[in-house]
mmCIF file of C-alpha atoms in Angstrom:
data_model
loop_
_atom_site.group_PDB
_atom_site.id
_atom_site.type_symbol
_atom_site.label_atom_id
_atom_site.label_comp_id
_atom_site.label_asym_id
_atom_site.label_seq_id
_atom_site.Cartn_x
_atom_site.Cartn_y
_atom_site.Cartn_z
ATOM 1 C CA MET H 810 -0.035 0.028 -0.058
ATOM 2 C CA PHE H 811 2.938 2.367 0.861
ATOM 3 C CA GLY H 812 4.477 1.706 -2.448
ATOM 4 C CA ILE H 813 1.337 2.649 -4.398
ATOM 5 C CA ILE H 814 0.958 5.961 -2.604
ATOM 6 C CA LEU H 815 4.683 6.492 -3.550
ATOM 7 C CA VAL H 816 3.858 5.864 -6.990
ATOM 8 C CA ILE H 817 0.856 8.524 -6.929
ATOM 9 C CA ALA H 818 3.274 10.975 -5.138
ATOM 10 C CA VAL H 819 6.096 10.775 -7.569
ATOM 11 C CA GLY H 820 3.676 11.270 -10.551
ATOM 12 C CA GLY H 821 2.164 14.274 -8.689
ATOM 13 C CA LEU H 822 5.730 15.690 -7.992
ATOM 14 C CA ASN H 823 6.760 15.208 -11.852
ATOM 15 C CA VAL H 824 3.439 16.860 -13.039
ATOM 16 C CA THR H 825 3.561 19.834 -10.794
ATOM 17 C CA ILE H 826 7.214 20.351 -10.765
ATOM 18 C CA PRO H 827 8.106 23.879 -11.632
ATOM 19 C CA ARG H 828 10.007 24.766 -14.801
ATOM 20 C CA LYS H 829 12.871 26.591 -12.782
ATOM 21 C CA LEU H 830 13.600 23.197 -10.818
ATOM 22 C CA LEU H 831 14.251 21.281 -14.205
ATOM 23 C CA PHE H 832 17.198 23.687 -14.571
ATOM 24 C CA LEU H 833 18.891 21.515 -11.844
ATOM 25 C CA SER H 834 18.499 18.392 -13.918
ATOM 26 C CA SER H 835 20.410 19.787 -16.869
ATOM 27 C CA LEU H 836 23.504 21.025 -15.430
ATOM 28 C CA MET H 837 26.215 22.066 -17.990
ATOM 29 C CA LEU H 838 30.106 22.333 -17.585
ATOM 30 C CA ARG H 839 31.099 25.558 -19.210
ATOM 31 C CA TYR H 840 34.325 27.210 -19.944
ATOM 32 C CA LYS H 841 34.230 30.780 -19.296
ATOM 33 C CA ASN H 842 37.062 33.209 -18.805
ATOM 34 C CA GLY H 843 39.602 30.481 -18.566
ATOM 35 C CA ASN H 844 37.511 28.742 -15.718
ATOM 36 C CA PHE H 845 35.275 25.854 -15.870
ATOM 37 C CA THR H 846 31.816 26.561 -14.107
ATOM 38 C CA ILE H 847 29.029 24.374 -13.617
ATOM 39 C CA ALA H 848 25.982 26.358 -14.951
ATOM 40 C CA PRO H 849 22.273 25.162 -15.662
ATOM 41 C CA GLU H 850 20.720 25.153 -18.845
ATOM 42 C CA GLU H 851 17.170 26.005 -19.674
ATOM 43 C CA PRO H 852 15.201 23.019 -20.246
ATOM 44 C CA SER H 853 13.780 22.361 -23.417
ATOM 45 C CA LEU H 854 10.012 22.168 -24.166
ATOM 46 C CA PHE H 855 10.490 18.429 -24.804
ATOM 47 C CA MET H 856 11.805 17.848 -21.530
ATOM 48 C CA VAL H 857 8.999 19.756 -19.740
ATOM 49 C CA ILE H 858 6.468 17.917 -21.606
ATOM 50 C CA MET H 859 8.060 14.642 -21.106
ATOM 51 C CA TYR H 860 8.219 15.413 -17.150
ATOM 52 C CA ARG H 861 4.164 16.095 -17.569
ATOM 53 C CA ILE H 862 3.627 13.057 -19.561
ATOM 54 C CA LEU H 863 5.610 10.941 -17.206
ATOM 55 C CA GLY H 864 3.826 12.294 -14.062
ATOM 56 C CA SER H 865 0.348 11.579 -15.522
ATOM 57 C CA PHE H 866 1.401 8.115 -16.294
ATOM 58 C CA PHE H 867 2.696 7.638 -12.784
ATOM 59 C CA ILE H 868 -0.582 8.996 -11.322
ATOM 60 C CA ALA H 869 -2.740 6.820 -13.669
ATOM 61 C CA ILE H 870 -0.864 3.491 -12.589
ATOM 62 C CA GLY H 871 -0.958 4.403 -8.739
ATOM 63 C CA VAL H 872 -4.700 5.232 -9.027
ATOM 64 C CA PHE H 873 -5.527 2.004 -11.039
ATOM 65 C CA LEU H 874 -3.484 -0.108 -8.421
ATOM 66 C CA PHE H 875 -5.014 1.634 -5.627
ATOM 67 C CA VAL H 876 -8.766 0.975 -6.858
ATOM 68 C CA MET H 877 -7.695 -2.689 -7.592
ATOM 69 C CA ARG H 878 -6.437 -2.907 -4.141
ATOM 70 C CA LEU H 879 -9.567 -1.628 -2.734
ATOM 71 C CA LYS H 880 -11.886 -3.958 -4.611
ATOM 72 C CA GLY H 881 -9.427 -6.731 -3.415
ATOM 73 C CA LEU H 882 -8.255 -7.727 -6.699
ATOM 74 C CA PHE H 883 -4.686 -7.316 -6.057
#
């Protein structure tokens, strides 16, 4: 039961994650003024959409498993 709730929570996080937090998932090593720096890169629209789709998928699977568990079929 805890695992089902965790799946729903991860899906909810992926759907509602702010775009600014996605900057952290794409850190780039850049060479600037003779030094290497770690700088975030703006996430692409494809990446943002994939996070939303993945989150929706996790929510759907979690809700499905939760309903099956309540009905005693799982």
